[in-house]
Amino acid sequence: MDTQGPAGPSAAAHRDFYWLRSFVAGGVAGCCAKTTIAPLDRVKILLQAHNHHYKHLGVFSTLCAVPKKEGYLGLYKGNGAMMIRIFPYGAIQFMAFDQYKKLIKKKLGISGHVHNLMAGSMAGITAVICTYPLDMVRARLAFQVKGEHKYTGIIHAFKTIYTKEGGFIGFYRGLMPTVVGMAPYAGFSFFTFSTLKSIGLAQAPNLLGRPSLDNPEVLVLKTHVSLLCGGMAGAIAQTISYPLDVTRRRMQLGAALPDADKCLTMVQTLKYVYRHHGIRRGLYRGLSLNYIRCIPSQAVAFTTYEFMRQLLHLN
């Protein structure tokens, strides 16, 4: 009797803390991924929204021009807001993915690769809705150029948007294309990684896998294989959803752009960008940079999450 008494509460506590540990694992994964590509994120925003200081430049030219004009820290402008946003974003996304997988399997009876696609889409949408105001502020700060500051910092940006752009609704400008774009992006990202992982471990367990640190009975991908699978997942997902990402950014920047009145809805913005800039220089402008940034980002995100799962005994 005495030996079983503590075991019950201990097991219950272990289950209770699973949510917290899963949350922390996802948050750390998101922060590690975004920190590696912060300079490329800044350049992407400048190019997507055709900032007048850099609109005549390409990806690598802008990477060189920003430090000359704004100093090397200019490459990390808006990154403070990004870290505040990305921890809860990554945490919610990865934790929600695990929960949605279980829910879909239990309630709908759907399993296999299809439920990874569905769970990934739902997890991405959930994370976006919860953290969108922070992404809005981060985009506004990153779009600013030295000497032309409209916002002095994160708190000032929040106050300004709230008072001048319709209150709380102002923080959700561009949410629809974000949600529409996130569904295929997150869905195909999780779907591709999960599919590659399961096929790899099934077909070549000794070559591609190794026992998990926290549970030797569970096989996990070797680090370099996980990085490769994560990179491929990011590339496929970005190609599918990129035009909607461009639309989202232009809507987010809103009053900061001279043509803001022509980009009030998702359809309006897509049509405007297509008519004035075309497909390659409009809807897919900055895609080469996005490949350079999304491949290492997703590689690091999935690999870090897999490692944190072992570290926090989630397997």
PDB file of N, CA and C in Angstrom, residues 76-174:
ATOM      1  N   TYR A  76      19.319  43.014 -37.439  1.00  0.00           N
ATOM      2  CA  TYR A  76      18.519  42.369 -36.385  1.00  0.00           C
ATOM      3  C   TYR A  76      17.369  43.253 -35.899  1.00  0.00           C
ATOM      4  N   LYS A  77      17.062  44.306 -36.670  1.00  0.00           N
ATOM      5  CA  LYS A  77      15.976  45.209 -36.286  1.00  0.00           C
ATOM      6  C   LYS A  77      14.651  44.438 -36.259  1.00  0.00           C
ATOM      7  N   GLY A  78      13.912  44.614 -35.173  1.00  0.00           N
ATOM      8  CA  GLY A  78      12.650  43.892 -35.022  1.00  0.00           C
ATOM      9  C   GLY A  78      12.810  42.511 -34.421  1.00  0.00           C
ATOM     10  N   ASN A  79      14.059  42.102 -34.139  1.00  0.00           N
ATOM     11  CA  ASN A  79      14.286  40.739 -33.664  1.00  0.00           C
ATOM     12  C   ASN A  79      13.867  40.554 -32.209  1.00  0.00           C
ATOM     13  N   GLY A  80      13.874  41.663 -31.421  1.00  0.00           N
ATOM     14  CA  GLY A  80      13.421  41.562 -30.037  1.00  0.00           C
ATOM     15  C   GLY A  80      11.956  41.165 -29.992  1.00  0.00           C
ATOM     16  N   ALA A  81      11.163  41.845 -30.829  1.00  0.00           N
ATOM     17  CA  ALA A  81       9.738  41.506 -30.922  1.00  0.00           C
ATOM     18  C   ALA A  81       9.561  40.094 -31.471  1.00  0.00           C
ATOM     19  N   MET A  82      10.440  39.700 -32.385  1.00  0.00           N
ATOM     20  CA  MET A  82      10.368  38.361 -32.957  1.00  0.00           C
ATOM     21  C   MET A  82      10.562  37.282 -31.891  1.00  0.00           C
ATOM     22  N   MET A  83      11.548  37.468 -31.002  1.00  0.00           N
ATOM     23  CA  MET A  83      11.804  36.469 -29.972  1.00  0.00           C
ATOM     24  C   MET A  83      10.640  36.385 -28.983  1.00  0.00           C
ATOM     25  N   ILE A  84      10.057  37.545 -28.673  1.00  0.00           N
ATOM     26  CA  ILE A  84       8.898  37.562 -27.763  1.00  0.00           C
ATOM     27  C   ILE A  84       7.733  36.809 -28.404  1.00  0.00           C
ATOM     28  N   ARG A  85       7.617  36.940 -29.737  1.00  0.00           N
ATOM     29  CA  ARG A  85       6.533  36.274 -30.453  1.00  0.00           C
ATOM     30  C   ARG A  85       6.837  34.806 -30.720  1.00  0.00           C
ATOM     31  N   ILE A  86       8.074  34.503 -31.081  1.00  0.00           N
ATOM     32  CA  ILE A  86       8.367  33.172 -31.617  1.00  0.00           C
ATOM     33  C   ILE A  86       8.374  32.091 -30.546  1.00  0.00           C
ATOM     34  N   PHE A  87       8.690  32.450 -29.282  1.00  0.00           N
ATOM     35  CA  PHE A  87       8.660  31.408 -28.239  1.00  0.00           C
ATOM     36  C   PHE A  87       7.244  30.867 -28.056  1.00  0.00           C
ATOM     37  N   PRO A  88       6.248  31.746 -27.810  1.00  0.00           N
ATOM     38  CA  PRO A  88       4.893  31.192 -27.706  1.00  0.00           C
ATOM     39  C   PRO A  88       4.386  30.598 -29.017  1.00  0.00           C
ATOM     40  N   TYR A  89       4.827  31.167 -30.158  1.00  0.00           N
ATOM     41  CA  TYR A  89       4.391  30.638 -31.457  1.00  0.00           C
ATOM     42  C   TYR A  89       4.883  29.199 -31.637  1.00  0.00           C
ATOM     43  N   GLY A  90       6.191  29.003 -31.473  1.00  0.00           N
ATOM     44  CA  GLY A  90       6.752  27.657 -31.619  1.00  0.00           C
ATOM     45  C   GLY A  90       6.185  26.704 -30.588  1.00  0.00           C
ATOM     46  N   ALA A  91       6.031  27.204 -29.351  1.00  0.00           N
ATOM     47  CA  ALA A  91       5.505  26.369 -28.266  1.00  0.00           C
ATOM     48  C   ALA A  91       4.088  25.901 -28.571  1.00  0.00           C
ATOM     49  N   ILE A  92       3.225  26.848 -28.970  1.00  0.00           N
ATOM     50  CA  ILE A  92       1.825  26.517 -29.263  1.00  0.00           C
ATOM     51  C   ILE A  92       1.735  25.597 -30.477  1.00  0.00           C
ATOM     52  N   GLN A  93       2.537  25.885 -31.515  1.00  0.00           N
ATOM     53  CA  GLN A  93       2.464  25.103 -32.750  1.00  0.00           C
ATOM     54  C   GLN A  93       2.833  23.638 -32.529  1.00  0.00           C
ATOM     55  N   PHE A  94       3.977  23.387 -31.895  1.00  0.00           N
ATOM     56  CA  PHE A  94       4.416  22.006 -31.707  1.00  0.00           C
ATOM     57  C   PHE A  94       3.537  21.262 -30.703  1.00  0.00           C
ATOM     58  N   MET A  95       3.142  21.963 -29.624  1.00  0.00           N
ATOM     59  CA  MET A  95       2.275  21.336 -28.632  1.00  0.00           C
ATOM     60  C   MET A  95       0.897  21.030 -29.239  1.00  0.00           C
ATOM     61  N   ALA A  96       0.359  22.002 -30.004  1.00  0.00           N
ATOM     62  CA  ALA A  96      -0.952  21.805 -30.634  1.00  0.00           C
ATOM     63  C   ALA A  96      -0.906  20.672 -31.657  1.00  0.00           C
ATOM     64  N   PHE A  97       0.214  20.545 -32.371  1.00  0.00           N
ATOM     65  CA  PHE A  97       0.361  19.469 -33.363  1.00  0.00           C
ATOM     66  C   PHE A  97       0.199  18.106 -32.692  1.00  0.00           C
ATOM     67  N   ASP A  98       0.873  17.914 -31.563  1.00  0.00           N
ATOM     68  CA  ASP A  98       0.751  16.644 -30.830  1.00  0.00           C
ATOM     69  C   ASP A  98      -0.689  16.399 -30.383  1.00  0.00           C
ATOM     70  N   GLN A  99      -1.336  17.452 -29.860  1.00  0.00           N
ATOM     71  CA  GLN A  99      -2.701  17.305 -29.337  1.00  0.00           C
ATOM     72  C   GLN A  99      -3.714  17.081 -30.462  1.00  0.00           C
ATOM     73  N   TYR A 100      -3.555  17.822 -31.575  1.00  0.00           N
ATOM     74  CA  TYR A 100      -4.477  17.657 -32.706  1.00  0.00           C
ATOM     75  C   TYR A 100      -4.349  16.265 -33.338  1.00  0.00           C
ATOM     76  N   LYS A 101      -3.128  15.740 -33.370  1.00  0.00           N
ATOM     77  CA  LYS A 101      -2.925  14.383 -33.909  1.00  0.00           C
ATOM     78  C   LYS A 101      -3.738  13.364 -33.113  1.00  0.00           C
ATOM     79  N   LYS A 102      -3.650  13.483 -31.788  1.00  0.00           N
ATOM     80  CA  LYS A 102      -4.389  12.560 -30.918  1.00  0.00           C
ATOM     81  C   LYS A 102      -5.897  12.749 -31.087  1.00  0.00           C
ATOM     82  N   LEU A 103      -6.310  14.013 -31.176  1.00  0.00           N
ATOM     83  CA  LEU A 103      -7.741  14.337 -31.300  1.00  0.00           C
ATOM     84  C   LEU A 103      -8.319  13.802 -32.608  1.00  0.00           C
ATOM     85  N   ILE A 104      -7.592  14.020 -33.706  1.00  0.00           N
ATOM     86  CA  ILE A 104      -8.061  13.576 -35.032  1.00  0.00           C
ATOM     87  C   ILE A 104      -8.144  12.055 -35.090  1.00  0.00           C
ATOM     88  N   LYS A 105      -7.140  11.405 -34.507  1.00  0.00           N
ATOM     89  CA  LYS A 105      -7.126   9.935 -34.504  1.00  0.00           C
ATOM     90  C   LYS A 105      -8.273   9.385 -33.657  1.00  0.00           C
ATOM     91  N   LYS A 106      -8.529  10.030 -32.509  1.00  0.00           N
ATOM     92  CA  LYS A 106      -9.555   9.553 -31.574  1.00  0.00           C
ATOM     93  C   LYS A 106     -10.966   9.862 -32.065  1.00  0.00           C
ATOM     94  N   LYS A 107     -11.201  11.099 -32.501  1.00  0.00           N
ATOM     95  CA  LYS A 107     -12.553  11.539 -32.858  1.00  0.00           C
ATOM     96  C   LYS A 107     -12.956  11.166 -34.280  1.00  0.00           C
ATOM     97  N   LEU A 108     -11.994  11.271 -35.227  1.00  0.00           N
ATOM     98  CA  LEU A 108     -12.321  11.026 -36.638  1.00  0.00           C
ATOM     99  C   LEU A 108     -11.859   9.666 -37.142  1.00  0.00           C
ATOM    100  N   GLY A 109     -11.018   9.019 -36.352  1.00  0.00           N
ATOM    101  CA  GLY A 109     -10.515   7.713 -36.754  1.00  0.00           C
ATOM    102  C   GLY A 109      -9.540   7.768 -37.918  1.00  0.00           C
ATOM    103  N   ILE A 110      -8.969   8.960 -38.163  1.00  0.00           N
ATOM    104  CA  ILE A 110      -8.011   9.137 -39.267  1.00  0.00           C
ATOM    105  C   ILE A 110      -6.595   9.035 -38.710  1.00  0.00           C
ATOM    106  N   SER A 111      -5.772   8.217 -39.339  1.00  0.00           N
ATOM    107  CA  SER A 111      -4.378   8.098 -38.907  1.00  0.00           C
ATOM    108  C   SER A 111      -3.474   8.054 -40.127  1.00  0.00           C
ATOM    109  N   GLY A 112      -2.174   7.907 -39.900  1.00  0.00           N
ATOM    110  CA  GLY A 112      -1.221   7.868 -41.002  1.00  0.00           C
ATOM    111  C   GLY A 112      -0.793   9.270 -41.407  1.00  0.00           C
ATOM    112  N   HIS A 113      -0.363   9.422 -42.667  1.00  0.00           N
ATOM    113  CA  HIS A 113       0.199  10.684 -43.124  1.00  0.00           C
ATOM    114  C   HIS A 113      -0.857  11.785 -43.254  1.00  0.00           C
ATOM    115  N   VAL A 114      -2.104  11.409 -43.563  1.00  0.00           N
ATOM    116  CA  VAL A 114      -3.163  12.404 -43.746  1.00  0.00           C
ATOM    117  C   VAL A 114      -3.420  13.168 -42.452  1.00  0.00           C
ATOM    118  N   HIS A 115      -3.395  12.482 -41.320  1.00  0.00           N
ATOM    119  CA  HIS A 115      -3.687  13.183 -40.071  1.00  0.00           C
ATOM    120  C   HIS A 115      -2.530  14.084 -39.656  1.00  0.00           C
ATOM    121  N   ASN A 116      -1.321  13.820 -40.152  1.00  0.00           N
ATOM    122  CA  ASN A 116      -0.200  14.752 -39.933  1.00  0.00           C
ATOM    123  C   ASN A 116      -0.433  16.056 -40.700  1.00  0.00           C
ATOM    124  N   LEU A 117      -0.960  15.932 -41.920  1.00  0.00           N
ATOM    125  CA  LEU A 117      -1.277  17.106 -42.743  1.00  0.00           C
ATOM    126  C   LEU A 117      -2.370  17.951 -42.081  1.00  0.00           C
ATOM    127  N   MET A 118      -3.412  17.302 -41.625  1.00  0.00           N
ATOM    128  CA  MET A 118      -4.526  17.996 -40.980  1.00  0.00           C
ATOM    129  C   MET A 118      -4.096  18.627 -39.654  1.00  0.00           C
ATOM    130  N   ALA A 119      -3.397  17.859 -38.837  1.00  0.00           N
ATOM    131  CA  ALA A 119      -2.956  18.351 -37.526  1.00  0.00           C
ATOM    132  C   ALA A 119      -1.966  19.504 -37.677  1.00  0.00           C
ATOM    133  N   GLY A 120      -1.076  19.411 -38.666  1.00  0.00           N
ATOM    134  CA  GLY A 120      -0.101  20.473 -38.911  1.00  0.00           C
ATOM    135  C   GLY A 120      -0.771  21.774 -39.322  1.00  0.00           C
ATOM    136  N   SER A 121      -1.773  21.676 -40.197  1.00  0.00           N
ATOM    137  CA  SER A 121      -2.513  22.865 -40.634  1.00  0.00           C
ATOM    138  C   SER A 121      -3.236  23.519 -39.467  1.00  0.00           C
ATOM    139  N   MET A 122      -3.908  22.723 -38.664  1.00  0.00           N
ATOM    140  CA  MET A 122      -4.654  23.237 -37.519  1.00  0.00           C
ATOM    141  C   MET A 122      -3.728  23.841 -36.467  1.00  0.00           C
ATOM    142  N   ALA A 123      -2.580  23.201 -36.259  1.00  0.00           N
ATOM    143  CA  ALA A 123      -1.608  23.708 -35.277  1.00  0.00           C
ATOM    144  C   ALA A 123      -1.032  25.047 -35.720  1.00  0.00           C
ATOM    145  N   GLY A 124      -0.725  25.171 -37.013  1.00  0.00           N
ATOM    146  CA  GLY A 124      -0.191  26.416 -37.552  1.00  0.00           C
ATOM    147  C   GLY A 124      -1.179  27.558 -37.429  1.00  0.00           C
ATOM    148  N   ILE A 125      -2.443  27.293 -37.737  1.00  0.00           N
ATOM    149  CA  ILE A 125      -3.491  28.317 -37.635  1.00  0.00           C
ATOM    150  C   ILE A 125      -3.685  28.750 -36.187  1.00  0.00           C
ATOM    151  N   THR A 126      -3.699  27.796 -35.281  1.00  0.00           N
ATOM    152  CA  THR A 126      -3.854  28.094 -33.849  1.00  0.00           C
ATOM    153  C   THR A 126      -2.733  29.002 -33.360  1.00  0.00           C
ATOM    154  N   ALA A 127      -1.495  28.666 -33.718  1.00  0.00           N
ATOM    155  CA  ALA A 127      -0.333  29.449 -33.287  1.00  0.00           C
ATOM    156  C   ALA A 127      -0.354  30.859 -33.868  1.00  0.00           C
ATOM    157  N   VAL A 128      -0.757  30.975 -35.125  1.00  0.00           N
ATOM    158  CA  VAL A 128      -0.822  32.290 -35.789  1.00  0.00           C
ATOM    159  C   VAL A 128      -1.832  33.205 -35.114  1.00  0.00           C
ATOM    160  N   ILE A 129      -3.020  32.703 -34.870  1.00  0.00           N
ATOM    161  CA  ILE A 129      -4.073  33.519 -34.262  1.00  0.00           C
ATOM    162  C   ILE A 129      -3.648  34.004 -32.869  1.00  0.00           C
ATOM    163  N   CYS A 130      -2.994  33.143 -32.117  1.00  0.00           N
ATOM    164  CA  CYS A 130      -2.582  33.484 -30.748  1.00  0.00           C
ATOM    165  C   CYS A 130      -1.465  34.535 -30.711  1.00  0.00           C
ATOM    166  N   THR A 131      -0.614  34.562 -31.720  1.00  0.00           N
ATOM    167  CA  THR A 131       0.584  35.427 -31.663  1.00  0.00           C
ATOM    168  C   THR A 131       0.621  36.502 -32.749  1.00  0.00           C
ATOM    169  N   TYR A 132      -0.463  36.665 -33.509  1.00  0.00           N
ATOM    170  CA  TYR A 132      -0.448  37.574 -34.652  1.00  0.00           C
ATOM    171  C   TYR A 132      -0.118  39.032 -34.310  1.00  0.00           C
ATOM    172  N   PRO A 133      -0.658  39.605 -33.219  1.00  0.00           N
ATOM    173  CA  PRO A 133      -0.319  41.008 -32.902  1.00  0.00           C
ATOM    174  C   PRO A 133       1.184  41.243 -32.752  1.00  0.00           C
ATOM    175  N   LEU A 134       1.908  40.278 -32.195  1.00  0.00           N
ATOM    176  CA  LEU A 134       3.364  40.405 -32.048  1.00  0.00           C
ATOM    177  C   LEU A 134       4.059  40.375 -33.404  1.00  0.00           C
ATOM    178  N   ASP A 135       3.526  39.565 -34.326  1.00  0.00           N
ATOM    179  CA  ASP A 135       4.106  39.503 -35.668  1.00  0.00           C
ATOM    180  C   ASP A 135       3.869  40.814 -36.409  1.00  0.00           C
ATOM    181  N   MET A 136       2.701  41.408 -36.205  1.00  0.00           N
ATOM    182  CA  MET A 136       2.371  42.707 -36.796  1.00  0.00           C
ATOM    183  C   MET A 136       3.378  43.774 -36.348  1.00  0.00           C
ATOM    184  N   VAL A 137       3.618  43.862 -35.039  1.00  0.00           N
ATOM    185  CA  VAL A 137       4.548  44.846 -34.485  1.00  0.00           C
ATOM    186  C   VAL A 137       5.966  44.587 -34.986  1.00  0.00           C
ATOM    187  N   ARG A 138       6.366  43.328 -35.032  1.00  0.00           N
ATOM    188  CA  ARG A 138       7.710  42.977 -35.502  1.00  0.00           C
ATOM    189  C   ARG A 138       7.917  43.414 -36.950  1.00  0.00           C
ATOM    190  N   ALA A 139       6.886  43.232 -37.795  1.00  0.00           N
ATOM    191  CA  ALA A 139       6.979  43.630 -39.198  1.00  0.00           C
ATOM    192  C   ALA A 139       7.120  45.149 -39.326  1.00  0.00           C
ATOM    193  N   ARG A 140       6.358  45.904 -38.533  1.00  0.00           N
ATOM    194  CA  ARG A 140       6.428  47.373 -38.581  1.00  0.00           C
ATOM    195  C   ARG A 140       7.819  47.855 -38.163  1.00  0.00           C
ATOM    196  N   LEU A 141       8.384  47.261 -37.112  1.00  0.00           N
ATOM    197  CA  LEU A 141       9.714  47.672 -36.633  1.00  0.00           C
ATOM    198  C   LEU A 141      10.801  47.314 -37.643  1.00  0.00           C
ATOM    199  N   ALA A 142      10.673  46.140 -38.251  1.00  0.00           N
ATOM    200  CA  ALA A 142      11.684  45.692 -39.217  1.00  0.00           C
ATOM    201  C   ALA A 142      11.655  46.518 -40.500  1.00  0.00           C
ATOM    202  N   PHE A 143      10.488  47.090 -40.835  1.00  0.00           N
ATOM    203  CA  PHE A 143      10.350  47.867 -42.067  1.00  0.00           C
ATOM    204  C   PHE A 143      10.958  49.261 -41.934  1.00  0.00           C
ATOM    205  N   GLN A 144      11.156  49.721 -40.708  1.00  0.00           N
ATOM    206  CA  GLN A 144      11.728  51.054 -40.491  1.00  0.00           C
ATOM    207  C   GLN A 144      13.196  51.105 -40.903  1.00  0.00           C
ATOM    208  N   VAL A 145      13.599  52.275 -41.399  1.00  0.00           N
ATOM    209  CA  VAL A 145      14.993  52.506 -41.776  1.00  0.00           C
ATOM    210  C   VAL A 145      15.557  53.584 -40.863  1.00  0.00           C
ATOM    211  N   LYS A 146      16.834  53.479 -40.549  1.00  0.00           N
ATOM    212  CA  LYS A 146      17.484  54.425 -39.641  1.00  0.00           C
ATOM    213  C   LYS A 146      17.261  55.866 -40.110  1.00  0.00           C
ATOM    214  N   GLY A 147      16.824  56.730 -39.184  1.00  0.00           N
ATOM    215  CA  GLY A 147      16.570  58.126 -39.505  1.00  0.00           C
ATOM    216  C   GLY A 147      15.120  58.402 -39.880  1.00  0.00           C
ATOM    217  N   GLU A 148      14.334  57.342 -40.065  1.00  0.00           N
ATOM    218  CA  GLU A 148      12.926  57.505 -40.437  1.00  0.00           C
ATOM    219  C   GLU A 148      12.034  56.658 -39.525  1.00  0.00           C
ATOM    220  N   HIS A 149      12.266  56.762 -38.234  1.00  0.00           N
ATOM    221  CA  HIS A 149      11.547  55.931 -37.271  1.00  0.00           C
ATOM    222  C   HIS A 149      10.173  56.501 -36.927  1.00  0.00           C
ATOM    223  N   LYS A 150       9.159  55.713 -37.183  1.00  0.00           N
ATOM    224  CA  LYS A 150       7.797  56.069 -36.799  1.00  0.00           C
ATOM    225  C   LYS A 150       7.490  55.516 -35.400  1.00  0.00           C
ATOM    226  N   TYR A 151       8.131  54.386 -35.081  1.00  0.00           N
ATOM    227  CA  TYR A 151       7.944  53.747 -33.782  1.00  0.00           C
ATOM    228  C   TYR A 151       9.276  53.704 -33.042  1.00  0.00           C
ATOM    229  N   THR A 152       9.245  54.015 -31.745  1.00  0.00           N
ATOM    230  CA  THR A 152      10.483  54.044 -30.960  1.00  0.00           C
ATOM    231  C   THR A 152      10.816  52.690 -30.343  1.00  0.00           C
ATOM    232  N   GLY A 153       9.850  51.804 -30.307  1.00  0.00           N
ATOM    233  CA  GLY A 153      10.073  50.483 -29.733  1.00  0.00           C
ATOM    234  C   GLY A 153       8.815  49.644 -29.769  1.00  0.00           C
ATOM    235  N   ILE A 154       8.873  48.472 -29.146  1.00  0.00           N
ATOM    236  CA  ILE A 154       7.759  47.522 -29.184  1.00  0.00           C
ATOM    237  C   ILE A 154       6.497  48.103 -28.543  1.00  0.00           C
ATOM    238  N   ILE A 155       6.635  48.657 -27.329  1.00  0.00           N
ATOM    239  CA  ILE A 155       5.477  49.186 -26.601  1.00  0.00           C
ATOM    240  C   ILE A 155       4.867  50.382 -27.341  1.00  0.00           C
ATOM    241  N   HIS A 156       5.744  51.263 -27.862  1.00  0.00           N
ATOM    242  CA  HIS A 156       5.256  52.427 -28.609  1.00  0.00           C
ATOM    243  C   HIS A 156       4.512  52.002 -29.869  1.00  0.00           C
ATOM    244  N   ALA A 157       5.010  50.959 -30.524  1.00  0.00           N
ATOM    245  CA  ALA A 157       4.345  50.446 -31.728  1.00  0.00           C
ATOM    246  C   ALA A 157       2.953  49.903 -31.385  1.00  0.00           C
ATOM    247  N   PHE A 158       2.857  49.162 -30.290  1.00  0.00           N
ATOM    248  CA  PHE A 158       1.555  48.641 -29.843  1.00  0.00           C
ATOM    249  C   PHE A 158       0.570  49.789 -29.597  1.00  0.00           C
ATOM    250  N   LYS A 159       1.032  50.810 -28.864  1.00  0.00           N
ATOM    251  CA  LYS A 159       0.166  51.950 -28.533  1.00  0.00           C
ATOM    252  C   LYS A 159      -0.277  52.692 -29.790  1.00  0.00           C
ATOM    253  N   THR A 160       0.670  52.935 -30.712  1.00  0.00           N
ATOM    254  CA  THR A 160       0.369  53.686 -31.934  1.00  0.00           C
ATOM    255  C   THR A 160      -0.632  52.957 -32.814  1.00  0.00           C
ATOM    256  N   ILE A 161      -0.421  51.669 -33.014  1.00  0.00           N
ATOM    257  CA  ILE A 161      -1.335  50.874 -33.851  1.00  0.00           C
ATOM    258  C   ILE A 161      -2.725  50.844 -33.216  1.00  0.00           C
ATOM    259  N   TYR A 162      -2.772  50.698 -31.896  1.00  0.00           N
ATOM    260  CA  TYR A 162      -4.061  50.614 -31.189  1.00  0.00           C
ATOM    261  C   TYR A 162      -4.848  51.925 -31.305  1.00  0.00           C
ATOM    262  N   THR A 163      -4.150  53.053 -31.145  1.00  0.00           N
ATOM    263  CA  THR A 163      -4.845  54.349 -31.142  1.00  0.00           C
ATOM    264  C   THR A 163      -5.161  54.867 -32.544  1.00  0.00           C
ATOM    265  N   LYS A 164      -4.328  54.541 -33.525  1.00  0.00           N
ATOM    266  CA  LYS A 164      -4.485  55.127 -34.857  1.00  0.00           C
ATOM    267  C   LYS A 164      -5.067  54.193 -35.916  1.00  0.00           C
ATOM    268  N   GLU A 165      -5.179  52.905 -35.613  1.00  0.00           N
ATOM    269  CA  GLU A 165      -5.619  51.965 -36.651  1.00  0.00           C
ATOM    270  C   GLU A 165      -6.808  51.112 -36.224  1.00  0.00           C
ATOM    271  N   GLY A 166      -7.694  51.711 -35.434  1.00  0.00           N
ATOM    272  CA  GLY A 166      -8.956  51.037 -35.139  1.00  0.00           C
ATOM    273  C   GLY A 166      -8.981  50.156 -33.915  1.00  0.00           C
ATOM    274  N   GLY A 167      -8.063  50.379 -32.979  1.00  0.00           N
ATOM    275  CA  GLY A 167      -8.067  49.606 -31.745  1.00  0.00           C
ATOM    276  C   GLY A 167      -7.561  48.188 -31.932  1.00  0.00           C
ATOM    277  N   PHE A 168      -8.187  47.244 -31.254  1.00  0.00           N
ATOM    278  CA  PHE A 168      -7.721  45.847 -31.258  1.00  0.00           C
ATOM    279  C   PHE A 168      -7.728  45.231 -32.651  1.00  0.00           C
ATOM    280  N   ILE A 169      -8.712  45.642 -33.474  1.00  0.00           N
ATOM    281  CA  ILE A 169      -8.818  45.103 -34.839  1.00  0.00           C
ATOM    282  C   ILE A 169      -7.569  45.438 -35.659  1.00  0.00           C
ATOM    283  N   GLY A 170      -6.941  46.577 -35.361  1.00  0.00           N
ATOM    284  CA  GLY A 170      -5.740  46.993 -36.080  1.00  0.00           C
ATOM    285  C   GLY A 170      -4.595  46.002 -35.992  1.00  0.00           C
ATOM    286  N   PHE A 171      -4.565  45.233 -34.902  1.00  0.00           N
ATOM    287  CA  PHE A 171      -3.489  44.252 -34.719  1.00  0.00           C
ATOM    288  C   PHE A 171      -3.677  43.013 -35.591  1.00  0.00           C
ATOM    289  N   TYR A 172      -4.884  42.862 -36.167  1.00  0.00           N
ATOM    290  CA  TYR A 172      -5.173  41.665 -36.955  1.00  0.00           C
ATOM    291  C   TYR A 172      -5.336  41.972 -38.443  1.00  0.00           C
ATOM    292  N   ARG A 173      -4.787  43.113 -38.868  1.00  0.00           N
ATOM    293  CA  ARG A 173      -4.779  43.451 -40.296  1.00  0.00           C
ATOM    294  C   ARG A 173      -3.918  42.421 -41.040  1.00  0.00           C
ATOM    295  N   GLY A 174      -4.468  41.815 -42.092  1.00  0.00           N
ATOM    296  CA  GLY A 174      -3.724  40.810 -42.849  1.00  0.00           C
ATOM    297  C   GLY A 174      -3.818  39.409 -42.266  1.00  0.00           C
TER     298      GLY A 174
END
